[in-house]
Amino acid sequence: MAEAGLGIVSLPDFVLHERLRTGRLVSVLSDHTEHSGVFRLLWPSSPYLSPCLSSS
């Protein structure tokens, strides 16, 4: 929705890196953002293979 101009987002850097680099998104509150903590992803157990996750 942010790429469509319908709002702003707060997401981990690895999610936004390419969009910021190409100009699809711009940083608007970088002076008010604190980067701290660890990003964790939990996936429930399942008999199926987990999807491939990448940072690109």
Coordinates of C-alpha atoms in Angstrom, one line a residue:
M1 CA 0.0 0.0 0.0
A2 CA 2.9 2.3 0.7
E3 CA 4.3 1.8 -2.8
A4 CA 0.8 2.8 -4.2
G5 CA 1.0 6.0 -2.2
L6 CA -1.7 5.0 0.3
G7 CA 0.3 5.3 3.5
I8 CA 3.5 4.8 5.3
V9 CA 5.1 1.6 6.7
S10 CA 7.6 0.7 9.4
L11 CA 9.4 -2.5 8.4
P12 CA 12.8 -4.0 8.9
D13 CA 15.6 -2.6 6.8
F14 CA 16.1 -5.8 4.8
V15 CA 12.5 -5.6 3.6
L16 CA 12.9 -2.0 2.4
H17 CA 16.4 -1.9 1.1
E18 CA 15.8 -2.5 -2.6
R19 CA 12.7 -0.3 -2.7
L20 CA 14.6 2.6 -1.1
R21 CA 17.5 2.0 -3.4
T22 CA 15.4 2.1 -6.6
G23 CA 13.2 5.0 -5.3
R24 CA 10.0 3.1 -5.2
L25 CA 9.8 4.2 -1.5
V26 CA 11.4 7.1 0.3
S27 CA 12.2 7.5 4.0
V28 CA 10.1 10.1 5.6
L29 CA 10.7 9.8 9.4
S30 CA 14.3 8.6 9.6
D31 CA 15.1 11.3 12.2
H32 CA 12.4 9.7 14.4
T33 CA 13.2 6.0 14.0
E34 CA 15.2 4.0 16.4
H35 CA 16.9 0.9 15.0
S36 CA 17.3 -1.6 17.9
G37 CA 16.5 -5.1 18.8
V38 CA 16.5 -8.3 17.0
F39 CA 14.1 -9.3 14.2
R40 CA 12.6 -12.8 14.7
L41 CA 10.4 -14.9 12.5
L42 CA 8.4 -17.7 14.0
W43 CA 6.9 -20.4 11.7
P44 CA 4.4 -23.0 13.1
S45 CA 5.4 -26.6 12.8
S46 CA 3.9 -28.3 9.7
P47 CA 4.4 -31.5 7.8
Y48 CA 5.0 -29.3 4.7
L49 CA 8.3 -27.7 3.8
S50 CA 8.8 -24.1 4.9
P51 CA 8.9 -21.5 2.0
C52 CA 12.2 -20.1 0.9
L53 CA 12.9 -16.8 2.6
S54 CA 15.5 -14.3 1.3
S55 CA 16.6 -10.8 2.0
S56 CA 16.6 -9.7 -1.7

